[in-house]
Amino acid sequence: MPIKSRIRTIPNWPKKGIMFRDITTLLKDPVGLRICLEDFINRYKDKNFDVVIAIDSRGFIIGGVLAFVLGKGFVPIRKKDKLPSETEKQEYQLEYGTDTVEIHKDALSKGQKVIIVDDLLATGGTSLAAVKLVQKLGGEIVEVAFIVHLPDLGGGKKLEKEGINYYAQVSFEGD
């Protein structure tokens, strides 16, 4: 799939030793964006689920389109203090400290089946926090989907350890 060649790699950003995978080059390319979206649409069009949940902020780009095309509801998971109503919160570890994501308490009904989408799976911190939020609200996770997976950082293994299925369109291993 030609998605990988459309993702720019920026060495030493945001700090030395990091190979940053920049999906903005994929998103600005109409052919690349179409391939990316059609892949997700084809993967999920026959799956039994109710809601697309997207993680702030690049997950919104894919999640909104996916929900619209598949006729599903859309629920955002936002960074702390960005949602206006009562929220459920989940803290997760960063390299130096912690961060928090939130979902509205009334975003899901118990037993609703969801697909969670985000742009990138690295250490799995944000993804696992999103999973825990969905579980707190009684939702059932069908799959967590990503454009990019960085398997060397262990996020995929963490999701598997929790019994969570995931899908990534491309992987960047060992580079």
XYZ file of C-alpha atoms in Angstrom:
175
model
C 0.000 0.000 0.000
C 1.479 3.358 -0.987
C 0.505 5.091 2.276
C 3.921 4.595 3.879
C 5.759 6.465 1.133
C 3.490 9.476 1.710
C 4.424 9.820 5.401
C 7.321 12.185 6.011
C 10.046 11.268 8.497
C 11.616 14.147 10.417
C 14.800 13.120 12.238
C 15.573 14.502 15.697
C 12.151 16.070 16.282
C 10.786 16.982 18.779
C 14.125 16.011 20.325
C 17.395 14.347 19.376
C 17.112 10.637 18.638
C 13.412 10.730 17.680
C 12.312 9.845 14.144
C 9.009 11.739 13.923
C 6.429 10.247 11.528
C 4.518 13.183 10.077
C 1.145 12.235 8.563
C 0.421 15.782 7.331
C 2.105 14.888 4.041
C -0.292 11.947 3.680
C -3.293 14.114 4.554
C -2.440 16.842 2.022
C -2.043 14.291 -0.789
C -5.543 13.667 -2.206
C -4.630 10.212 -3.520
C -2.913 9.200 -0.286
C -5.774 10.486 1.842
C -8.299 8.629 -0.318
C -6.308 5.381 -0.065
C -6.046 5.787 3.709
C -9.755 6.505 4.193
C -10.935 3.810 1.772
C -8.817 1.234 3.589
C -10.498 2.064 6.913
C -13.955 2.225 5.304
C -13.504 -1.178 3.646
C -12.199 -2.690 6.867
C -15.130 -1.508 8.994
C -18.106 -1.343 6.610
C -19.243 -4.873 7.491
C -18.237 -4.853 11.176
C -20.915 -4.765 13.841
C -20.385 -1.566 15.836
C -22.301 1.553 16.865
C -19.884 4.424 17.388
C -16.551 5.717 16.109
C -14.476 7.169 18.932
C -11.560 9.371 17.909
C -8.618 10.566 19.971
C -7.674 14.255 20.027
C -6.664 15.624 17.602
C -5.496 13.844 14.466
C -7.812 10.930 15.170
C -10.679 13.358 14.534
C -9.669 13.670 10.870
C -10.123 9.955 10.212
C -12.855 9.326 12.775
C -15.231 12.001 11.533
C -15.082 10.775 7.951
C -15.398 7.135 8.991
C -18.468 7.844 11.138
C -20.107 9.879 8.362
C -19.496 7.374 5.566
C -20.512 4.348 7.665
C -23.555 6.031 9.220
C -22.268 5.729 12.789
C -22.148 8.141 15.702
C -18.956 10.051 16.479
C -17.542 10.587 19.977
C -14.382 12.592 20.700
C -11.866 11.780 23.393
C -10.261 15.098 24.236
C -7.336 16.422 26.177
C -8.076 17.594 29.708
C -10.537 20.488 30.176
C -11.672 20.664 26.532
C -15.144 19.114 26.907
C -17.977 21.309 28.225
C -20.113 18.806 30.135
C -19.461 16.203 32.860
C -16.540 13.975 31.947
C -14.876 10.730 32.841
C -11.097 11.208 33.096
C -8.157 8.878 32.569
C -4.570 9.739 33.398
C -1.687 8.109 31.538
C 2.101 8.151 31.679
C 4.305 10.289 29.484
C 8.070 10.051 29.247
C 8.348 12.814 31.869
C 5.124 13.028 33.870
C 1.479 12.352 33.120
C -1.347 13.624 30.949
C -5.116 13.184 31.016
C -7.799 12.487 28.425
C -11.546 12.801 28.892
C -14.853 11.667 27.444
C -18.345 12.945 28.216
C -20.019 10.710 30.812
C -23.099 10.403 28.586
C -21.142 9.647 25.388
C -21.933 5.917 25.364
C -24.648 3.590 26.519
C -23.677 0.357 28.245
C -22.970 -2.358 25.690
C -22.406 -0.059 22.716
C -19.727 -1.411 20.418
C -17.009 1.001 19.344
C -14.075 1.436 17.021
C -11.391 3.764 18.409
C -9.239 5.638 15.876
C -6.038 7.646 16.173
C -3.204 8.563 13.870
C -0.326 6.756 15.565
C 0.422 3.934 18.006
C 3.752 4.379 19.803
C 4.017 3.534 23.525
C 0.272 2.924 23.801
C -0.329 5.364 26.660
C -3.024 7.427 24.969
C -4.646 4.397 23.351
C -4.851 2.470 26.607
C -6.288 5.538 28.338
C -8.971 5.720 25.623
C -9.696 2.004 26.061
C -10.118 2.482 29.822
C -12.490 5.418 29.286
C -14.685 3.344 26.968
C -14.672 0.473 29.453
C -15.601 2.807 32.341
C -18.691 3.834 30.373
C -19.615 0.209 29.633
C -18.648 0.258 25.963
C -17.265 -2.750 24.116
C -14.189 -2.232 21.965
C -14.300 -3.954 18.594
C -10.890 -2.666 17.502
C -8.482 0.246 17.834
C -7.255 1.563 14.474
C -4.204 3.599 13.518
C -2.557 4.914 10.396
C 0.973 4.382 11.789
C 2.356 1.814 14.233
C 5.825 2.090 15.785
C 6.212 -1.497 17.077
C 9.627 -0.890 18.672
C 7.929 1.361 21.265
C 5.698 -1.439 22.574
C 2.183 -0.009 22.276
C 0.863 -2.912 20.223
C 2.077 -5.448 22.771
C 0.414 -3.449 25.573
C -2.923 -3.467 23.729
C -2.609 -7.211 23.063
C -1.810 -7.842 26.739
C -5.121 -6.141 27.618
C -6.961 -8.320 25.067
C -7.576 -5.413 22.697
C -7.533 -5.988 18.937
C -5.782 -3.325 16.906
C -5.085 -2.545 13.276
C -2.477 -0.280 11.716
C -2.164 0.577 8.053
C 1.638 0.878 8.135
C 4.487 0.067 10.515
C 7.868 1.716 10.868
C 10.117 -0.846 12.509
C 13.713 -0.380 13.567
C 14.286 2.954 11.867
